[in-house]
Tab-separated table of C-alpha atoms in Angstrom:
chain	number	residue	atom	x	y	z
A	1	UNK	CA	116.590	92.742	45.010
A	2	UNK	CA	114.451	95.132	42.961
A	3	UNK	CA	112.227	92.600	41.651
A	4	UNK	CA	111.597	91.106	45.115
A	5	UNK	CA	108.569	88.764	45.602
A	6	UNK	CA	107.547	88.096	48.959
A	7	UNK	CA	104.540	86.900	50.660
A	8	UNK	CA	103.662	87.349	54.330
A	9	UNK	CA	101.641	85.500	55.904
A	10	UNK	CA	99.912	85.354	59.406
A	11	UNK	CA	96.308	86.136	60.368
A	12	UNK	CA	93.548	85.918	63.520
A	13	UNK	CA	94.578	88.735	66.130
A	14	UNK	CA	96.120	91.815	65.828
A	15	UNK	CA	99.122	90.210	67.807
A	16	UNK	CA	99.790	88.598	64.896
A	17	UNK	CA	98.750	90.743	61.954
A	18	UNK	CA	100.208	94.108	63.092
A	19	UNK	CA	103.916	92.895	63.044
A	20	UNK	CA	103.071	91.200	59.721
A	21	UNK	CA	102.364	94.626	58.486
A	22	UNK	CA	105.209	96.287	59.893
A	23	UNK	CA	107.202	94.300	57.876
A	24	UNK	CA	105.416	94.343	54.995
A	25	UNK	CA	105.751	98.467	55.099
A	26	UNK	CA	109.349	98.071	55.852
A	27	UNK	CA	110.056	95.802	52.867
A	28	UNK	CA	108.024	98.082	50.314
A	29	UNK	CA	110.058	101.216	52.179
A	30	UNK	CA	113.733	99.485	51.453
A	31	UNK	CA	112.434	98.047	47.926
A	32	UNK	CA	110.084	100.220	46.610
A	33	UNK	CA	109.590	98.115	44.041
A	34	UNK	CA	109.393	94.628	45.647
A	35	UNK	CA	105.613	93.307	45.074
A	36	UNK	CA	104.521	92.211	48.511
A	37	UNK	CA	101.121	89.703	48.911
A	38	UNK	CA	100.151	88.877	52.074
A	39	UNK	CA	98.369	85.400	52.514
A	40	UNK	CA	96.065	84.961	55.622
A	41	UNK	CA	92.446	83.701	56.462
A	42	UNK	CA	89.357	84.441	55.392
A	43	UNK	CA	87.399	84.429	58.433
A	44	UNK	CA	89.819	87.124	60.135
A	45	UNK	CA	90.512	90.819	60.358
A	46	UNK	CA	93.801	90.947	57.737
A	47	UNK	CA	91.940	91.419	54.647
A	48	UNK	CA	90.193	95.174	55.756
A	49	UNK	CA	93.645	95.611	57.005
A	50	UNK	CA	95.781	95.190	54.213
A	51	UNK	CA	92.604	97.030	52.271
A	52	UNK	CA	93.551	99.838	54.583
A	53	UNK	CA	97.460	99.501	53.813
A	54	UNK	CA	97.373	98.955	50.005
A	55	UNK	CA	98.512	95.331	50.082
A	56	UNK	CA	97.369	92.474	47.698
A	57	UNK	CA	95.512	90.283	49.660
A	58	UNK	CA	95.418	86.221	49.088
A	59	UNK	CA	92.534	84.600	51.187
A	60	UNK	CA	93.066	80.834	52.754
A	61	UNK	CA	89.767	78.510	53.456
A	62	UNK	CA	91.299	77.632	56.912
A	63	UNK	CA	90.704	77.852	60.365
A	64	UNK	CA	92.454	77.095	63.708
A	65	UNK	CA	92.800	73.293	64.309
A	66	UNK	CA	93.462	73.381	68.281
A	67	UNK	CA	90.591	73.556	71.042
A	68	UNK	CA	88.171	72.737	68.579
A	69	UNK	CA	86.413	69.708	69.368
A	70	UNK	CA	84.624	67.572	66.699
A	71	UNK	CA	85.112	70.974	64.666
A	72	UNK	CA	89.072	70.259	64.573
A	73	UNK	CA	88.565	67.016	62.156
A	74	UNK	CA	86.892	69.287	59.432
A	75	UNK	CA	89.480	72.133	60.187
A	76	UNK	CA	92.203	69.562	59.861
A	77	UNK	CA	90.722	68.956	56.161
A	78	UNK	CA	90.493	72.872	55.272
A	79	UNK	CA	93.975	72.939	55.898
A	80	UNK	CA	95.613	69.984	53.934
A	81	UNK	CA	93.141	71.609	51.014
A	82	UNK	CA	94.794	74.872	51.642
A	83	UNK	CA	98.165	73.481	51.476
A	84	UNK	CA	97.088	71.999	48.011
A	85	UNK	CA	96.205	75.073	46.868
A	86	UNK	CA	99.015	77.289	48.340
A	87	UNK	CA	101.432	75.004	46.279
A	88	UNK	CA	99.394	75.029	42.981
A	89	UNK	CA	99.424	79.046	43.768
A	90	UNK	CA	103.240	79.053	44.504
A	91	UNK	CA	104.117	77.154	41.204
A	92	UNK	CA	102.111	80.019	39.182
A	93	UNK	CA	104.087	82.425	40.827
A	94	UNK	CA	108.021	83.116	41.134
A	95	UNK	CA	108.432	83.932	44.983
A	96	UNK	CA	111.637	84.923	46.788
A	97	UNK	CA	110.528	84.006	50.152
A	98	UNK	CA	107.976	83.794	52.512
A	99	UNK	CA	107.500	84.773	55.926
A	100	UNK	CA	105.327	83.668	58.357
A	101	UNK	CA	104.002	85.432	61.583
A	102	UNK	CA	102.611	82.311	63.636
A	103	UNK	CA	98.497	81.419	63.880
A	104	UNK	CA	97.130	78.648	62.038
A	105	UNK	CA	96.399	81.117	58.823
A	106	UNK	CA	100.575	80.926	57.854
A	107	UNK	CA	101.206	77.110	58.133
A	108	UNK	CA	99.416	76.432	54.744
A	109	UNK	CA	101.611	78.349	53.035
A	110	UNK	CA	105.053	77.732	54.581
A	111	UNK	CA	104.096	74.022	54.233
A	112	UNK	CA	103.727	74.426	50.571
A	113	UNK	CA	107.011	76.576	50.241
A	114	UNK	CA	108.933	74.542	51.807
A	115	UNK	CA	107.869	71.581	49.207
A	116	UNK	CA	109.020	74.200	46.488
A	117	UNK	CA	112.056	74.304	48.070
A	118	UNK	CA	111.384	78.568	48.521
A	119	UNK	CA	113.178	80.253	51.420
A	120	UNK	CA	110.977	80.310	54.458
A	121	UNK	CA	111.302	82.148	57.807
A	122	UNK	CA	109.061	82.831	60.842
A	123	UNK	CA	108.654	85.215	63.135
A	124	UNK	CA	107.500	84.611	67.044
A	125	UNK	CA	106.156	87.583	69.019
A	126	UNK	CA	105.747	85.845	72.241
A	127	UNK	CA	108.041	84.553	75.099
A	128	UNK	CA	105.803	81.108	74.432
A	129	UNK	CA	105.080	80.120	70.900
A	130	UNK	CA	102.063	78.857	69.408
A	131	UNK	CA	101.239	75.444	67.476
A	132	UNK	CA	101.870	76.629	64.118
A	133	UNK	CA	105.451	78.188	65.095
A	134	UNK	CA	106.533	74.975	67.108
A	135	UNK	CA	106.150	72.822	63.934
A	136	UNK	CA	106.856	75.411	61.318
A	137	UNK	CA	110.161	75.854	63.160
A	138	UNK	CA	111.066	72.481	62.676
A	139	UNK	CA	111.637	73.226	58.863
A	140	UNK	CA	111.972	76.545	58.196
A	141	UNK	CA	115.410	78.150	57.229
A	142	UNK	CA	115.019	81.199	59.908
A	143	UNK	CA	113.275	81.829	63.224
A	144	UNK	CA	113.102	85.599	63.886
A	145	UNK	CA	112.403	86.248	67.722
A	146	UNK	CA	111.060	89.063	69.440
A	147	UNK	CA	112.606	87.716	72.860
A	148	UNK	CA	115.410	85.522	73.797
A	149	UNK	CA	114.184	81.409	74.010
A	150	UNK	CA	115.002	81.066	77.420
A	151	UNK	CA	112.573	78.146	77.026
A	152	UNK	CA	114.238	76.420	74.176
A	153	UNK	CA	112.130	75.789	71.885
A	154	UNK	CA	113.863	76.578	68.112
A	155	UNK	CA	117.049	74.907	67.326
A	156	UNK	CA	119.601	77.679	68.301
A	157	UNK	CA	121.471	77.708	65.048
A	158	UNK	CA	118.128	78.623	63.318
A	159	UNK	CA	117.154	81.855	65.905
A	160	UNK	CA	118.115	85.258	65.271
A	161	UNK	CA	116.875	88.022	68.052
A	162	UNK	CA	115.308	91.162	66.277
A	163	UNK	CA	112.625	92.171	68.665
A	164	UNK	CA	108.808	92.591	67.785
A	165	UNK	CA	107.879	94.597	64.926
A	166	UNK	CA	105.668	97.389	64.928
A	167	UNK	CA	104.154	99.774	62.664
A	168	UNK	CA	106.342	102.542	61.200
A	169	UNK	CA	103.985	105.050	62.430
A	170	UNK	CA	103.763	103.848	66.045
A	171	UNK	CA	107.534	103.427	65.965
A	172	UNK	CA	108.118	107.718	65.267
A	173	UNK	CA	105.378	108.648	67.792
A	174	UNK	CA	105.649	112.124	69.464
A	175	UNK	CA	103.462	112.604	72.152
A	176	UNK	CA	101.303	115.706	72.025
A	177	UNK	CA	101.980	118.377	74.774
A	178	UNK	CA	98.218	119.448	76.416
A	179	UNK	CA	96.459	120.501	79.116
A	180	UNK	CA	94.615	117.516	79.869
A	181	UNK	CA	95.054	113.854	80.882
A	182	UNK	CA	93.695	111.349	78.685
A	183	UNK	CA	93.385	107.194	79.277
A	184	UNK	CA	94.023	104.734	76.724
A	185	UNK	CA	91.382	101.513	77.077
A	186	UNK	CA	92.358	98.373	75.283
A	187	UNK	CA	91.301	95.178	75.554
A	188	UNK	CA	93.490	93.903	72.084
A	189	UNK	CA	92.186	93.832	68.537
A	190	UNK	CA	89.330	91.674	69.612
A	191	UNK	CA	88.887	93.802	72.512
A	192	UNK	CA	88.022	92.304	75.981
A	193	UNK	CA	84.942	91.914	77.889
A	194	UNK	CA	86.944	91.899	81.532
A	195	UNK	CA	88.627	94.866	80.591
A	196	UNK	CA	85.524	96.279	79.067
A	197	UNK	CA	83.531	95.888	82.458
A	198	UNK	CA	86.751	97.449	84.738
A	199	UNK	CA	86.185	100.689	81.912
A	200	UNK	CA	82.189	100.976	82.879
A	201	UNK	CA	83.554	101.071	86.850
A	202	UNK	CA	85.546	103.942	85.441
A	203	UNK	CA	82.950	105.876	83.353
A	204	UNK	CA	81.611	108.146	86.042
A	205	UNK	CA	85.270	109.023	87.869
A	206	UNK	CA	86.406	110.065	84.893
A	207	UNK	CA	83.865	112.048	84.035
A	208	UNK	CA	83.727	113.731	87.244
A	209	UNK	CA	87.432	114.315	87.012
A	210	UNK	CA	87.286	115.434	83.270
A	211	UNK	CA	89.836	113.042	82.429
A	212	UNK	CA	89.578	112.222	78.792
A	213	UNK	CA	89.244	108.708	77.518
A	214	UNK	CA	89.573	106.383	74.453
A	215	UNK	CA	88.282	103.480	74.617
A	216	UNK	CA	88.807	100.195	71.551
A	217	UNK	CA	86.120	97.558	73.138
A	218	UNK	CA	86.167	94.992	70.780
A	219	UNK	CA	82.987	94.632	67.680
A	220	UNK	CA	81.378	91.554	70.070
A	221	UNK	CA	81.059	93.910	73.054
A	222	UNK	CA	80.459	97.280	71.285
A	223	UNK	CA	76.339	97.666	72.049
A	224	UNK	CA	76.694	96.639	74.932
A	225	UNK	CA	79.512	99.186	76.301
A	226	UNK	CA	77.487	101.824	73.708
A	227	UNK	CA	73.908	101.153	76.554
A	228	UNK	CA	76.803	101.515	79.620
A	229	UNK	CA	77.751	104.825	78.652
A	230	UNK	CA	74.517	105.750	77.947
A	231	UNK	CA	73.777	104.801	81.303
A	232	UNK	CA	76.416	107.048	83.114
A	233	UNK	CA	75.006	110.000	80.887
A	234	UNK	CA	77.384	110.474	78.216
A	235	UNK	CA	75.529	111.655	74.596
A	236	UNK	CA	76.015	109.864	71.413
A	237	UNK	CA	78.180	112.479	70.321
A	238	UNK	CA	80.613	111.646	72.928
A	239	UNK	CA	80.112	108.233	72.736
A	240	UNK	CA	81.660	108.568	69.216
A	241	UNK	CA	84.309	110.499	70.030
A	242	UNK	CA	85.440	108.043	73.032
A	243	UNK	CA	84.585	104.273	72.349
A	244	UNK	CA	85.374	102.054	69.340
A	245	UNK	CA	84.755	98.151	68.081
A	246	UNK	CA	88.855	99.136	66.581
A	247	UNK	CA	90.842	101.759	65.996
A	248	UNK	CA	92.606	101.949	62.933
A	249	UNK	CA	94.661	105.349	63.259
A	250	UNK	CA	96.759	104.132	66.327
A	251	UNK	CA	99.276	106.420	65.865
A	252	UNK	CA	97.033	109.897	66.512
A	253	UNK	CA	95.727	108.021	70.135
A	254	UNK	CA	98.997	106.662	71.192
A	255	UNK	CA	100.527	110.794	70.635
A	256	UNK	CA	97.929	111.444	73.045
A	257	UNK	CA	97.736	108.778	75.606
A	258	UNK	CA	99.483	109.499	79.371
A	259	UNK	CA	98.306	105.771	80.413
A	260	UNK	CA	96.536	102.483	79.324
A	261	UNK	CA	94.149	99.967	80.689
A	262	UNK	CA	95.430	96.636	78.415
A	263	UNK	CA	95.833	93.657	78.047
A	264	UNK	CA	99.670	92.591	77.701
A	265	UNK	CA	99.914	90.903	74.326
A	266	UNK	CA	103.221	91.318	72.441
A	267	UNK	CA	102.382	93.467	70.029
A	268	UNK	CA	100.819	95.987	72.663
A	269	UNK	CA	103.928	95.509	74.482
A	270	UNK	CA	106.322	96.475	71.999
A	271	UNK	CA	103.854	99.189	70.980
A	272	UNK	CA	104.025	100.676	74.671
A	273	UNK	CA	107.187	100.650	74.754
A	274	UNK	CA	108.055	102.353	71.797
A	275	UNK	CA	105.755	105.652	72.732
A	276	UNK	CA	106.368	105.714	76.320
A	277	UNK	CA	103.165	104.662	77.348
A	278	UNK	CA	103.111	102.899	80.648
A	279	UNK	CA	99.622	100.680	81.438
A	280	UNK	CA	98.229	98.908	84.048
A	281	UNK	CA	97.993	95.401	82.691
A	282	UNK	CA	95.712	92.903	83.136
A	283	UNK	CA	96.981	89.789	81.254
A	284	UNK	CA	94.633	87.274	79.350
A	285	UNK	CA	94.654	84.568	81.882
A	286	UNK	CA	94.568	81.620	78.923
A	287	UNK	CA	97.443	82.681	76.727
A	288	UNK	CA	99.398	80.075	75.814
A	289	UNK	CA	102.032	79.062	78.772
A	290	UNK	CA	100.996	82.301	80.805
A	291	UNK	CA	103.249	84.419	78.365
A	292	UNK	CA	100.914	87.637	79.098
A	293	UNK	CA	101.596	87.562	82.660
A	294	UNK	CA	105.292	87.448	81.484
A	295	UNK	CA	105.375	90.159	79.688
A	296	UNK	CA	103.490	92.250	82.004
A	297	UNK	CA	105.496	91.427	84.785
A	298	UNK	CA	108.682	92.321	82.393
A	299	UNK	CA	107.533	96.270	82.037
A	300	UNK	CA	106.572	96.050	86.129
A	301	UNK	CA	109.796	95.273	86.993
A	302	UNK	CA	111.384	97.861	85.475
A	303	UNK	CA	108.756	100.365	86.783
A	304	UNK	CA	107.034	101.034	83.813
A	305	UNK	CA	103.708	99.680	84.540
A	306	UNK	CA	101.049	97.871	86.517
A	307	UNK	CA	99.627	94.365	86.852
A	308	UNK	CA	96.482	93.094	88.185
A	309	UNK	CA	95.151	89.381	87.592
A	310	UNK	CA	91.885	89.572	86.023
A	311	UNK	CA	90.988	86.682	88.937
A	312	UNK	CA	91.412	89.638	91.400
A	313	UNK	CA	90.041	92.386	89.924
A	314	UNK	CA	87.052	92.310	92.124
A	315	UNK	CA	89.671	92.471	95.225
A	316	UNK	CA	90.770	96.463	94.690
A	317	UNK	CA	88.842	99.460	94.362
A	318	UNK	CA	90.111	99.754	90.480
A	319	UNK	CA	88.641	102.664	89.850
A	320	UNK	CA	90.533	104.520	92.958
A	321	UNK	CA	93.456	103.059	91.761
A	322	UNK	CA	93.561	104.431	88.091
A	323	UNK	CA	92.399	107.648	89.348
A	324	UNK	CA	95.260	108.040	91.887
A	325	UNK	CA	97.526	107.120	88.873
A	326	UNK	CA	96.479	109.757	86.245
A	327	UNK	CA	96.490	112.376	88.958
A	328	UNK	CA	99.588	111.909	90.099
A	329	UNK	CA	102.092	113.663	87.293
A	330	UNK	CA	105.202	113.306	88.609
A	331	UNK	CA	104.431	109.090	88.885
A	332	UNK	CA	103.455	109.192	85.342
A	333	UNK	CA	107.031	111.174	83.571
A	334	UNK	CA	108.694	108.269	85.336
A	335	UNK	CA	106.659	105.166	84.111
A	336	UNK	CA	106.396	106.662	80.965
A	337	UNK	CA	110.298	106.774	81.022
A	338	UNK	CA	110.871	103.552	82.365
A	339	UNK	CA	108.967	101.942	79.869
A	340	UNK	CA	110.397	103.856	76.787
A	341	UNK	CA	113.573	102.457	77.898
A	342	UNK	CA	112.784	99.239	76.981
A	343	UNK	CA	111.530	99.567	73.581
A	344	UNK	CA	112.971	97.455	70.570
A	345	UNK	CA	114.563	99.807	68.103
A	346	UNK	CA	114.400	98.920	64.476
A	347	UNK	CA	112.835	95.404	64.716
A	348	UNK	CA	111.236	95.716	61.100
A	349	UNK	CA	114.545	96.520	59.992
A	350	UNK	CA	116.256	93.537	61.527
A	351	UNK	CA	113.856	91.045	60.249
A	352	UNK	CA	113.865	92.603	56.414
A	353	UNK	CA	118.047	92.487	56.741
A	354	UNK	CA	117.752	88.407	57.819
A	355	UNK	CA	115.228	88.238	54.630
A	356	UNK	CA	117.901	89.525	52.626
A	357	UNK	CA	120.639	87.150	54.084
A	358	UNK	CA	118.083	84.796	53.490
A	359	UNK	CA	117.666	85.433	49.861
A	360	UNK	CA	120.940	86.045	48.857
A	361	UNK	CA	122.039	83.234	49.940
A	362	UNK	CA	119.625	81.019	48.027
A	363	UNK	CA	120.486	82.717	44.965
């Protein structure tokens, strides 16, 4: 497999894109000479991140089809042209495989390797899947799963159970020993304006408490969480030093993080998990079948975490809350111990070795 050719696909959120990645890394770590392109959309944040990785990059005219209104008939269009394309593309290049990491940006290009007759597999992060996964499953040689379908919905013989990816640094973190206490704020990729507005309610207990902060708000929502920290007095020098439209060195904040304000997405799950970072979650209330609330309520079983329903966030003094959390140090060794032990070793691994399988049994 030293000439591998493989092309990942996926694209939209960083749910998506960030275990695209991981594997991506893990394949060019196993094969260092395996040529990886990643295929995605234009209109979404994979093409600064694979920039940022070294990967060739392959750019789709599409755009999500469901919830779009009039806009869906045109978006319906985009894609059958991008299927077009993605075979003419295929046909000019000898491909081993591709793999596809749900949103709308990968069914082009499964579609059109699967009418080449090239091995395909997917990967689903979530507990619910989305609309490209549900009918890419249907024809697709492998379905890689980061939890068990309790719900059903991939033929059995199809599913293999390898967890949720995530990025090799994220996966070796070793949290930094210090003197302080420092808060992770996270509202996903995209950030999140609910979460956003419980971190202003937070801005001057913090402060007062010299508890440090970081704080990834999203581009959309960036000037106006730049004015409310402005407002509780904190400089522009600060201001860059705390809060962020993204964060690309994940890594660095996670080594320092005791706790998180998040949302509960997969990705952030898995990446929780793996450094011991427990959170107070407060699930997007639209995911698809609920599957945040899920997950959250997953980690708060097992005492590793929080969960408030962002319909009842104006019910508790959050502010009080989080304080009493990060003060309380004893509270925090055990969440953050609790939630380590559910972390999904080697997941990157798993789904490169089912590639292989994959592969190898083609040829």
């Amino acid at each position: 497999m030293n000439t591998l050719s493989i092309i990942v696909s996926t694209g939209g959120t960083g749910g998506h894109i960030f275990p695209a990645l991981a594997v991506a890394d893990e394949i060019k770590k196993q094969y260092p000479n395996a040529h990886v392109l990643f295929v995605g959309s234009l209109y979404g944040k994979e093409k600064d991140l694979c920039q940022k990785n070294g990967l060739d990059f392959y750019g789709l005219n599409v755009r999500g089809i469901k919830g779009r209104g009039f806009k869906a008939i045109s978006a319906l269009f985009a894609m059958l042209k991008a299927i077009l394309e993605s075979y003419r593309f295929l046909g000019r290049h000898q491909t081993d495989a591709v793999i596809g990491f749900g949103g709308y940006a990968c069914f082009a290009v499964l579609a059109a390797a699967k009418l080449r007759r090239i091995p395909t597999m997917i990967h689903e992060q979530n507990a619910v899947a989305g609309l490209a996964n549900t009918i890419l499953a249907k024809f697709v040689n492998t379905v890689c799963l980061s939890l068990p379908d309790t719900k059903k919905q991939f033929n059995p013989k199809k599913c293999v159970l390898t967890g949720n990816p995530i990025r090799h640094d994220i996966a070796n973190v070793v949290k930094e020993k210090k003197e302080y206490t420092e808060l992770l704020i996270m509202g996903g990729s995209l950030g999140a304006v609910a979460i956003n507005s419980v971190a202003v309610q937070l801005l001057s207990i913090l402060r007062d408490n010299r508890i440090q902060s970081i704080h990834q708000c999203g581009e959309k929502d960036y000037p106006r969480m730049v004015e409310a920290y402005k407002s509780h007095g904190y400089s522009k020098e600060e201001i860059d030093t705390m809060l962020f439209p993204f964060i690309d060195n994940m890594a660095e904040v996670y080594a320092k993080a005791d706790f998180a304000l998040c949302r509960a997405g997969a990705t952030s799950i898995a990446e929780l998990t793996a450094t011991k970072t427990p959170a107070l979650f407060i699930p997007f209330p639209y995911a698809a079948g609920d599957h945040q609330t899920a997950n959250a309520q997953t980690i708060v079983h097992h005492h590793g975490g929080m969960m408030i329903q962002e319909s009842e966030i104006k019910k508790y003094p959050m502010d009080e809350i989080i304080l009493s959390i990060l003060q309380n140090k004893k509270e925090l060794v055990e969440m953050a111990e609790n939630i380590g032990k559910l972390a999904q070793k080697d997941a990157a691994g798993k789904v490169v070795r089912e590639l292989d399988k994959l592969i190898q049994k083609q040829r």
